Each structure stands twice: as structure tokens, then as C-alpha cells.
PDB file of C-alpha atoms and ligand atoms in Angstrom:
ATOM      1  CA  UNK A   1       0.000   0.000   0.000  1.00 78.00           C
ATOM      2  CA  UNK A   2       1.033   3.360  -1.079  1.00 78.00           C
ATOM      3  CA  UNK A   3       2.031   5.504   2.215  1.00 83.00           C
ATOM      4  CA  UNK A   4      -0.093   8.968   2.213  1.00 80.00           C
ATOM      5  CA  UNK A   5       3.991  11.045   1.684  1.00 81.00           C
ATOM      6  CA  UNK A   6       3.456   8.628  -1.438  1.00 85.00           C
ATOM      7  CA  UNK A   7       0.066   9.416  -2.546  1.00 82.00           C
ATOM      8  CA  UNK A   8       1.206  13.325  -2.207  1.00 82.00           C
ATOM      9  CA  UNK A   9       4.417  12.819  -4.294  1.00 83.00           C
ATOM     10  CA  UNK A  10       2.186  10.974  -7.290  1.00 83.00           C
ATOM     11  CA  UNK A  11      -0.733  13.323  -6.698  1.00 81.00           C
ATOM     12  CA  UNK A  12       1.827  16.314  -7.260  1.00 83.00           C
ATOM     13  CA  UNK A  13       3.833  14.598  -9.957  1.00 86.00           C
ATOM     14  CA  UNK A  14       7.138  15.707  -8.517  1.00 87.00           C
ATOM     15  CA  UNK A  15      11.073  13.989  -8.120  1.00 88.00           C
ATOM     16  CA  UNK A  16      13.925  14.910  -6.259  1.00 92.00           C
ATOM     17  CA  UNK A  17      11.341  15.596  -3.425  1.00 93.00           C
ATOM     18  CA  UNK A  18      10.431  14.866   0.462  1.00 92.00           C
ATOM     19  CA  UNK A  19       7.410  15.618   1.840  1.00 92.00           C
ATOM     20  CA  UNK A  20       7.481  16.258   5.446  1.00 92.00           C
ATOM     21  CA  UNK A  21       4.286  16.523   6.592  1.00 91.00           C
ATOM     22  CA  UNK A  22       0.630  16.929   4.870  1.00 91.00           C
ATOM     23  CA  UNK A  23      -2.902  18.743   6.485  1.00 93.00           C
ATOM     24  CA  UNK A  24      -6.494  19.913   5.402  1.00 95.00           C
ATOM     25  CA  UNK A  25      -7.821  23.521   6.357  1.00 96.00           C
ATOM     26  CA  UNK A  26     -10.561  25.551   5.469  1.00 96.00           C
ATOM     27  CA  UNK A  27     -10.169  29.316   4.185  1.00 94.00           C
ATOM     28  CA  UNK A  28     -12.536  31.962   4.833  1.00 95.00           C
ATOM     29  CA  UNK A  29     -14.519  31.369   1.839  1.00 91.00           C
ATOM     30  CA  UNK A  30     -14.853  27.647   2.723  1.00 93.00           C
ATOM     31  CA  UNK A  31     -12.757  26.414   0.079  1.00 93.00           C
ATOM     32  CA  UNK A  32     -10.460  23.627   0.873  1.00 96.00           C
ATOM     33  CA  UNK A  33      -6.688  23.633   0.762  1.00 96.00           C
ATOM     34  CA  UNK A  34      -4.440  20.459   1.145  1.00 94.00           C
ATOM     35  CA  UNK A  35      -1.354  21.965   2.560  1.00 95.00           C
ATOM     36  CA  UNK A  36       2.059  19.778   1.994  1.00 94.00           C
ATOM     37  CA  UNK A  37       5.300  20.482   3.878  1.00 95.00           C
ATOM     38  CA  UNK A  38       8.045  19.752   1.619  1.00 95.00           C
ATOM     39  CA  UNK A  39      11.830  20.118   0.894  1.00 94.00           C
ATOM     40  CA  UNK A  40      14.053  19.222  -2.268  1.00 94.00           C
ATOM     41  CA  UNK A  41      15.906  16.493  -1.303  1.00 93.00           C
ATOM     42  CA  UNK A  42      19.661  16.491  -0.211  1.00 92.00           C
ATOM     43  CA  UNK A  43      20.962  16.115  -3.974  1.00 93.00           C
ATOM     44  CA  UNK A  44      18.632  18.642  -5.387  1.00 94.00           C
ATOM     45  CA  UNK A  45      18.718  21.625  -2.616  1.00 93.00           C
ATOM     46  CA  UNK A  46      21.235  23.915  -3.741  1.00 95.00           C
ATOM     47  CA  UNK A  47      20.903  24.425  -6.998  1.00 95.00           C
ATOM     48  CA  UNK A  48      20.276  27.390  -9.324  1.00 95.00           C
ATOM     49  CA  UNK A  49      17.017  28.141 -10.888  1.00 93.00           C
ATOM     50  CA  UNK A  50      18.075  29.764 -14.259  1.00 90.00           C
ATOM     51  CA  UNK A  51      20.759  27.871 -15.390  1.00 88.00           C
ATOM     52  CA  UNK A  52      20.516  24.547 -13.013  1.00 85.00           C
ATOM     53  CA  UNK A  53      24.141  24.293 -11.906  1.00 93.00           C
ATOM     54  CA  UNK A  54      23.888  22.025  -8.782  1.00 94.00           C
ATOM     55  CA  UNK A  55      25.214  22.403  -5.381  1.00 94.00           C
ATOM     56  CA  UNK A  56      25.971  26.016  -4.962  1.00 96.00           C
ATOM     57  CA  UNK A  57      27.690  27.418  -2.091  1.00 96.00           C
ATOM     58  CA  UNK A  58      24.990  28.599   0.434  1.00 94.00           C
ATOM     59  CA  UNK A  59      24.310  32.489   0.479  1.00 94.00           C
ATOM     60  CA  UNK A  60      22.383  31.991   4.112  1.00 90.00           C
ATOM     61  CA  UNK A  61      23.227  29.362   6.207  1.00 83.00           C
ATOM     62  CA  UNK A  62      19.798  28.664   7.608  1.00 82.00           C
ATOM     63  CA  UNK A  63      16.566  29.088   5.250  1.00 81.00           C
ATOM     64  CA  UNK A  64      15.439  32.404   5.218  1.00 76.00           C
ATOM     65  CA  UNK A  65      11.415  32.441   4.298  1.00 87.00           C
ATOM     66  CA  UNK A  66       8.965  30.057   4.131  1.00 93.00           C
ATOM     67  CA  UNK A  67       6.994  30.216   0.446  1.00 96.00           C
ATOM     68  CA  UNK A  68       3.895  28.504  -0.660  1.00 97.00           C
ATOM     69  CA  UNK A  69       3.064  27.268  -4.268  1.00 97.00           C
ATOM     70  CA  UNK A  70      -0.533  26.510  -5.608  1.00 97.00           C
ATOM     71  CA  UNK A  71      -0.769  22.921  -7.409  1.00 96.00           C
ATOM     72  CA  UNK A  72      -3.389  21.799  -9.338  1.00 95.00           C
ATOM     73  CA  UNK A  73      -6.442  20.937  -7.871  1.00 94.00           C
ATOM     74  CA  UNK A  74      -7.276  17.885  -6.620  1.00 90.00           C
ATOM     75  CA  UNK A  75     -11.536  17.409  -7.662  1.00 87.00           C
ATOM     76  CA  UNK A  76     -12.636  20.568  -5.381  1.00 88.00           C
ATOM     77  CA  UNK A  77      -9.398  20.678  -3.175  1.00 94.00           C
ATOM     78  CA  UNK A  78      -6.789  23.752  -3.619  1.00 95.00           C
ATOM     79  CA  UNK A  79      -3.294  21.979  -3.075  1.00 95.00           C
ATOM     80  CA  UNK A  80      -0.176  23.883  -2.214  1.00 96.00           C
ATOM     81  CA  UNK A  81       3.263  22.933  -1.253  1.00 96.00           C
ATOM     82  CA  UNK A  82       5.032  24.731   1.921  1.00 97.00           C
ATOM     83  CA  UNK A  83       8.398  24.862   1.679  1.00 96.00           C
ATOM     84  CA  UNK A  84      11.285  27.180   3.344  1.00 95.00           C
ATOM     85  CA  UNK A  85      13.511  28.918   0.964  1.00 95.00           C
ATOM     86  CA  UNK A  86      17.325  29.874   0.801  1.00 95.00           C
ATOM     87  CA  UNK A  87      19.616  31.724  -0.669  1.00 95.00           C
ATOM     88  CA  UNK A  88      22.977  30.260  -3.050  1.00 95.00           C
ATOM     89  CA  UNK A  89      25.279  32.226  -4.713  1.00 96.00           C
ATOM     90  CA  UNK A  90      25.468  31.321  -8.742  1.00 96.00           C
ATOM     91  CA  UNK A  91      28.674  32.161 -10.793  1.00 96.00           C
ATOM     92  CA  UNK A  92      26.832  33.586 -13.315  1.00 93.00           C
ATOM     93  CA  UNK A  93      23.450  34.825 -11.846  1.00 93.00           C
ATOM     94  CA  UNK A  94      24.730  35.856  -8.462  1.00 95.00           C
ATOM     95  CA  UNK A  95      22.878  35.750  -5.444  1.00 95.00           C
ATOM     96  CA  UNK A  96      19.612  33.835  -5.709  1.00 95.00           C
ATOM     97  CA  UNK A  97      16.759  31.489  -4.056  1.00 95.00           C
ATOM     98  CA  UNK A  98      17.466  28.111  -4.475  1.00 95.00           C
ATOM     99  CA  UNK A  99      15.556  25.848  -6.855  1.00 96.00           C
ATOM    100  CA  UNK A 100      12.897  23.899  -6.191  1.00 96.00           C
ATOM    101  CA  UNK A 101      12.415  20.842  -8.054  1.00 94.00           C
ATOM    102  CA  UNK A 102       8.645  21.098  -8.192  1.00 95.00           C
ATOM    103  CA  UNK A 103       8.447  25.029  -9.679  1.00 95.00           C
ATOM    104  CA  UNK A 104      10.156  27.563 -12.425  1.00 93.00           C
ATOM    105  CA  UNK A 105      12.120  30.095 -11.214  1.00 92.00           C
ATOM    106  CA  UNK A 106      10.121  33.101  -9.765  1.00 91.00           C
ATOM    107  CA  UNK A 107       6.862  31.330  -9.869  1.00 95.00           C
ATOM    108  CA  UNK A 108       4.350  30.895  -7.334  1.00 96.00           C
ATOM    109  CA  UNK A 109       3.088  28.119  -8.642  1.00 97.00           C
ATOM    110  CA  UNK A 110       3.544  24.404  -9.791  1.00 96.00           C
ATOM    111  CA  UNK A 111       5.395  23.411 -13.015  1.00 94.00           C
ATOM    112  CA  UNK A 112       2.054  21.023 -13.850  1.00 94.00           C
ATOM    113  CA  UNK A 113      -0.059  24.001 -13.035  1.00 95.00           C
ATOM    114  CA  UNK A 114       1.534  26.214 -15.437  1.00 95.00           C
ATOM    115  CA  UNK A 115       2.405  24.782 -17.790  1.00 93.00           C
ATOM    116  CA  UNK A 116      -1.482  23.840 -17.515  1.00 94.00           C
ATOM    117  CA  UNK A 117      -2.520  26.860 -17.766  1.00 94.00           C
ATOM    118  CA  UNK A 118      -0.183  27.814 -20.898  1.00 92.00           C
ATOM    119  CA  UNK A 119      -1.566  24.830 -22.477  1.00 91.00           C
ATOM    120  CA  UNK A 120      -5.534  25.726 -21.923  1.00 93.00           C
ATOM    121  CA  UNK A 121      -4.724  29.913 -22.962  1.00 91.00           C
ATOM    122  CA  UNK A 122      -3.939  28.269 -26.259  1.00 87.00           C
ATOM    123  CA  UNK A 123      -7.900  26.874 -26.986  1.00 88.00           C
ATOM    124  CA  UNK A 124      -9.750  28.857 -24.630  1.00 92.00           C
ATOM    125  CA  UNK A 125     -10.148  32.578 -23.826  1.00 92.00           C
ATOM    126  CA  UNK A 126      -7.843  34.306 -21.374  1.00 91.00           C
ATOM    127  CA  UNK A 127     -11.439  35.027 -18.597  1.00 93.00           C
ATOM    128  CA  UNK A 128     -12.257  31.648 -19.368  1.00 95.00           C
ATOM    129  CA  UNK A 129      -8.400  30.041 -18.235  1.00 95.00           C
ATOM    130  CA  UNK A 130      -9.024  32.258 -14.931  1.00 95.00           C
ATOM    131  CA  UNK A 131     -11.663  31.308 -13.462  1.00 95.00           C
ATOM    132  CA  UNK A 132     -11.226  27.500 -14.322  1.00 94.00           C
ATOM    133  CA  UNK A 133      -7.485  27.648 -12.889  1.00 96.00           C
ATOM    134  CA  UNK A 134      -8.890  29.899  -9.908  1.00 94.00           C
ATOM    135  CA  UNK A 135      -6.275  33.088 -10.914  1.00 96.00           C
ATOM    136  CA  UNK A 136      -6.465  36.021 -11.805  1.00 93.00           C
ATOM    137  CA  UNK A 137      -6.254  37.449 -15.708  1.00 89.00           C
ATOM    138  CA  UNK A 138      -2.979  39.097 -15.534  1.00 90.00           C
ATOM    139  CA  UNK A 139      -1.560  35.244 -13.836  1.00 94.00           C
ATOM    140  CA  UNK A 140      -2.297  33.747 -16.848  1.00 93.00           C
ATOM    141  CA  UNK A 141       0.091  35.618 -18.987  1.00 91.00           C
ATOM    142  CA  UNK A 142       2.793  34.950 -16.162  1.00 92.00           C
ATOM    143  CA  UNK A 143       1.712  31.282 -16.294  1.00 93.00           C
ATOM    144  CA  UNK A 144       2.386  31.476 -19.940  1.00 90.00           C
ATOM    145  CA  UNK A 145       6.171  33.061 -20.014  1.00 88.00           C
ATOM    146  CA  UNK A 146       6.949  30.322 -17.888  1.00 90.00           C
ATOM    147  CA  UNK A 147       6.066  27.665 -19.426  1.00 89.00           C
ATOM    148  CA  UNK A 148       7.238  29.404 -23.380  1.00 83.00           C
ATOM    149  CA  UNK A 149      10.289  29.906 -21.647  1.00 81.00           C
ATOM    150  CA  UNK A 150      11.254  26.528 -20.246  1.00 80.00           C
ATOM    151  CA  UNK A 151       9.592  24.906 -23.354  1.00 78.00           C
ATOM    152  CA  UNK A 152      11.696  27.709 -25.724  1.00 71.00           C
ATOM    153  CA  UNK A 153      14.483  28.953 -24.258  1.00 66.00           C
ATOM    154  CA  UNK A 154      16.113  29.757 -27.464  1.00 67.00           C
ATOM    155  CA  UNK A 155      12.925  32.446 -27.766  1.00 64.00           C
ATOM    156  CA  UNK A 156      14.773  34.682 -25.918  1.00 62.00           C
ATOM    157  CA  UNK A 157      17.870  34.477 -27.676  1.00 66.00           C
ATOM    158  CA  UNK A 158      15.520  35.583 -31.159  1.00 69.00           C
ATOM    159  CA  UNK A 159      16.018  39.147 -29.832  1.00 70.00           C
ATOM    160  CA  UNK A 160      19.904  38.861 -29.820  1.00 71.00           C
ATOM    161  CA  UNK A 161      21.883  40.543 -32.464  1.00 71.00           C
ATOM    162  CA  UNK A 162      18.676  42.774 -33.876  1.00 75.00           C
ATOM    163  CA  UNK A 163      20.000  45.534 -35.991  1.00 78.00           C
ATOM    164  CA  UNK A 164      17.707  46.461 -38.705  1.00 80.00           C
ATOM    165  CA  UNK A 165      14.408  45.709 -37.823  1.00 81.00           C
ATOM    166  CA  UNK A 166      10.423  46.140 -39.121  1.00 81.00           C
ATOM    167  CA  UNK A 167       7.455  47.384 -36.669  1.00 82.00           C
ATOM    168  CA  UNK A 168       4.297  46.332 -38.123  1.00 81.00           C
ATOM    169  CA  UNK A 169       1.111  47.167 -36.398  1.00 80.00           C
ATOM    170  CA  UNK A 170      -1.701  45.759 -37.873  1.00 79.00           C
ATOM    171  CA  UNK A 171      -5.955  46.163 -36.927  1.00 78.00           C
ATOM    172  CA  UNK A 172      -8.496  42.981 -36.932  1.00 72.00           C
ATOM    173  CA  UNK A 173     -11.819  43.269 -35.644  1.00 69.00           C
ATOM    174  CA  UNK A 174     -13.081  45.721 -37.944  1.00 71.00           C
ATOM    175  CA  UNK A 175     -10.354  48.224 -36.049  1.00 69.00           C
ATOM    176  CA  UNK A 176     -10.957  46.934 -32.807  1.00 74.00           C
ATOM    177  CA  UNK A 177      -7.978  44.787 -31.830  1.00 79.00           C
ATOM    178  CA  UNK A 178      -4.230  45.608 -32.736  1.00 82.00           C
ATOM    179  CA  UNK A 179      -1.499  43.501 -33.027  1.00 83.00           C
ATOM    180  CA  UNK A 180       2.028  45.077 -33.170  1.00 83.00           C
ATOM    181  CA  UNK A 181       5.171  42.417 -35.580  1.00 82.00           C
ATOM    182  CA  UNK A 182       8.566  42.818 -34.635  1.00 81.00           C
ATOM    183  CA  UNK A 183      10.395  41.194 -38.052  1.00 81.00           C
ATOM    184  CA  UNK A 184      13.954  40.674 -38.275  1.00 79.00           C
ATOM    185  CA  UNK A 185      14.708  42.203 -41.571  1.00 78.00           C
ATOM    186  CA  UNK A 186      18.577  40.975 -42.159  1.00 77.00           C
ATOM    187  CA  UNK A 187      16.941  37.008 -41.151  1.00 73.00           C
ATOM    188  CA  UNK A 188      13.576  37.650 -42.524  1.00 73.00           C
ATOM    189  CA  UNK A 189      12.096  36.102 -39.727  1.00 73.00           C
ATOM    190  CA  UNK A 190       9.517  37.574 -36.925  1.00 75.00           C
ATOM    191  CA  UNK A 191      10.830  37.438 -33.879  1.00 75.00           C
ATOM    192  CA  UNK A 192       8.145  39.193 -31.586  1.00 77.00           C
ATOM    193  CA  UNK A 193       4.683  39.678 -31.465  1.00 79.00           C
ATOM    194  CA  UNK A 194       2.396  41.022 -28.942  1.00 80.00           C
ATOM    195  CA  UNK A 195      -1.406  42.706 -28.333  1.00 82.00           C
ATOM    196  CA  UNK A 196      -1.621  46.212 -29.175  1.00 81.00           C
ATOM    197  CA  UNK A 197       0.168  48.808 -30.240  1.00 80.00           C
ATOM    198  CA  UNK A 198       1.649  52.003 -29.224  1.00 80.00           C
ATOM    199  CA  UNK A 199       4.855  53.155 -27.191  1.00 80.00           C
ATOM    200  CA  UNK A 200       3.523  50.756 -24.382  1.00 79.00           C
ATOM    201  CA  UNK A 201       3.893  47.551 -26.211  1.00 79.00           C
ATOM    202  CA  UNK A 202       7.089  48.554 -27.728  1.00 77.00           C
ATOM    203  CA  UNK A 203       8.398  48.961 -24.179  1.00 77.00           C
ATOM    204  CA  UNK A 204       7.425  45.427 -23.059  1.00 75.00           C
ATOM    205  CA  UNK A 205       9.743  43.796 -26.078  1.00 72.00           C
ATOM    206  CA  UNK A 206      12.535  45.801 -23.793  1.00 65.00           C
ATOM    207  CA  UNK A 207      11.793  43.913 -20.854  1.00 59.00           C
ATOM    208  CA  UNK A 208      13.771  40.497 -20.149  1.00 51.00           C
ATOM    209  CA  UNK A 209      12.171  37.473 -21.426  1.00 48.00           C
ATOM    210  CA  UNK A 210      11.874  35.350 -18.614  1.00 43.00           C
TER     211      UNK A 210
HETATM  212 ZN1  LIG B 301      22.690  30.247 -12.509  1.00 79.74          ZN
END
């Protein structure tokens, strides 16, 4: 028989993990969470989240916060993992929390959950992703990056060595919708596109990628 630190491991879909502890509790809008404590295990707890290197020297010596991270749901259940967080210092991205085998870097949430969400924002209406997944509108798009990024990572690198570049901002919708095309015009290739148009979108293209 499968022991219950078992059942939470196959119910999460996560390796290179130990679960220390599991409990039920009600929120104030009745809604049920299943909490897990949990911890990388010893092979897996000082590594970097960008680039992966393993078993960085420790930037704190004890963990520093504890952080929670919203799985998917289990039928009505909310499911989160509890962990405590630390610090290691990477040679090439410097001083950052430690990875956790069961998240992306910087995200609140479970790899499953988004790259779940990434995968139902491709059929279904941003509102519609949100309230199924129980987020907000703007969580989606984070959910998304995520997920592009770790599926892509070579999509960042598209924006490398731009010098003579098109801006294309087209209408659909009868005028209603804009869509603004970055094109590469030395690889003929586009390398960006986005929802709008205007300064604003322009500015996002600037931002990193990650
Ligand atoms: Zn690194």
C-alpha cells in the first residue's frame, strides 16, 4: 500500500522531493486547501534556478522564508506545497533562491499548473483560463512566459543581435484589436509579437524574457 507522503508525491507529480508533513484547512470562503510540507531532497537543494548548476555554495546558512506554491487541484481541493527557501550564490546569476524541483524560477506556482494553464490559454479565452485555474487574468500571462520559456528557451535568444528591424502594427476586428510584428529584416524572420500597439507595447519587447 502506497504511504499517504506517497500518494502526495504521485498526486503532485514531482522527483527529487520529500514531503514532510501533509494537512487539510478551510479558508474563509470555505474552500479547501491540502497543505504539503516539503523540501528538495539532499541532492537537489542547492541548486540554481536559471541555469541549473547544482550544489551552490549557500548564500544563508539557515533558510530564510517560508513560500507557498498553488498545485493543481485535486476534484474541489486547492493543493499547495510549503516549503522554506534559501539563498545560493550562482557564478553567473549571483545571489539567488534556491531551486525547487517542483516550480520555475520566480513562480508561485507548480510546473504542472503552469504549464497547464499555458496549455488551456492556447484553446480557450484568457477570462475563461481564470476562473477554471482559480487566478487572476494578468496570472495567466505569467503562467504562460513560464512555461514558453522553459519549453523555448532559445525564444529569448531571437532578440539577440537585432539591428535592422520592421514594426508592423496591424488592426483585426473591424479596427478593434491591434497587433504590433517585430520582423527581423537581415533574417527575414519575426521574432516578436504582442497585443496592441503604441509606445507601451514597444516597451514590453525591452523587458527580459523570462
Ligand atoms: Zn545560474
Amino acid at each position: 500500500m502506497a504511504s499517504a507522503d506517497t500518494l502526495c508525491k504521485k498526486l503532485l507529480n514531482v522527483k527529487h522531493t520529500v514531503v514532510k508533513s501533509h494537512d487539510f484547512y478551510n479558508d474563509a470562503d470555505g474552500v479547501i486547501h491540502l497543505r504539503i510540507n516539503a523540501r528538495p531532497d539532499a541532492w537537489h537543494r542547492d541548486d540554481c534556478p536559471f541555469c541549473n548548476r547544482r550544489n551552490l555554495p549557500r548564500y544563508d546558512r539557515q533558510a530564510k522564508n517560508k513560500k507557498v506554491w498553488r498545485g493543481l487541484d485535486f476534484g474541489g481541493i486547492l493543493v499547495e506545497i510549503e516549503a522554506s527557501t534559501h539563498r545560493v550564490t550562482c557564478p553567473e546569476h549571483g545571489v539567488v533562491t534556491a531551486a525547487v524541483p517542483w516550480a520555475y524560477a520566480q513562480s508561485s506556482f507548480t510546473r504542472d499548473f503552469d504549464l497547464t494553464v499555458a496549455w488551456l490559454a492556447t484553446y480557450l479565452p484568457r477570462s475563461v483560463v481564470a476562473g477554471y485555474m482559480r487566478i487572476d487574468w494578468q496570472t495567466v500571462g505569467s503562467c504562460m512566459s513560464r512555461a514558453l520559456y522553459d519549453l523555448e528557451p532559445e525564444r529569448a535568444r531571437r532578440l539577440n543581435g537585432l539591428v535592422n528591424i520592421g514594426i508592423d502594427e496591424t488592426s483585426y476586428r473591424k479596427g478593434h484589436k491591434y497587433i504590433t510584428v517585430v520582423v527581423n529584416h537581415d533574417t527575414n524572420t519575426v521574432v516578436w509579437v504582442a497585443d496592441g500597439h503604441g509606445k507601451s507595447v514597444l516597451e514590453q519587447l525591452q523587458r527580459p524574457h523570462r
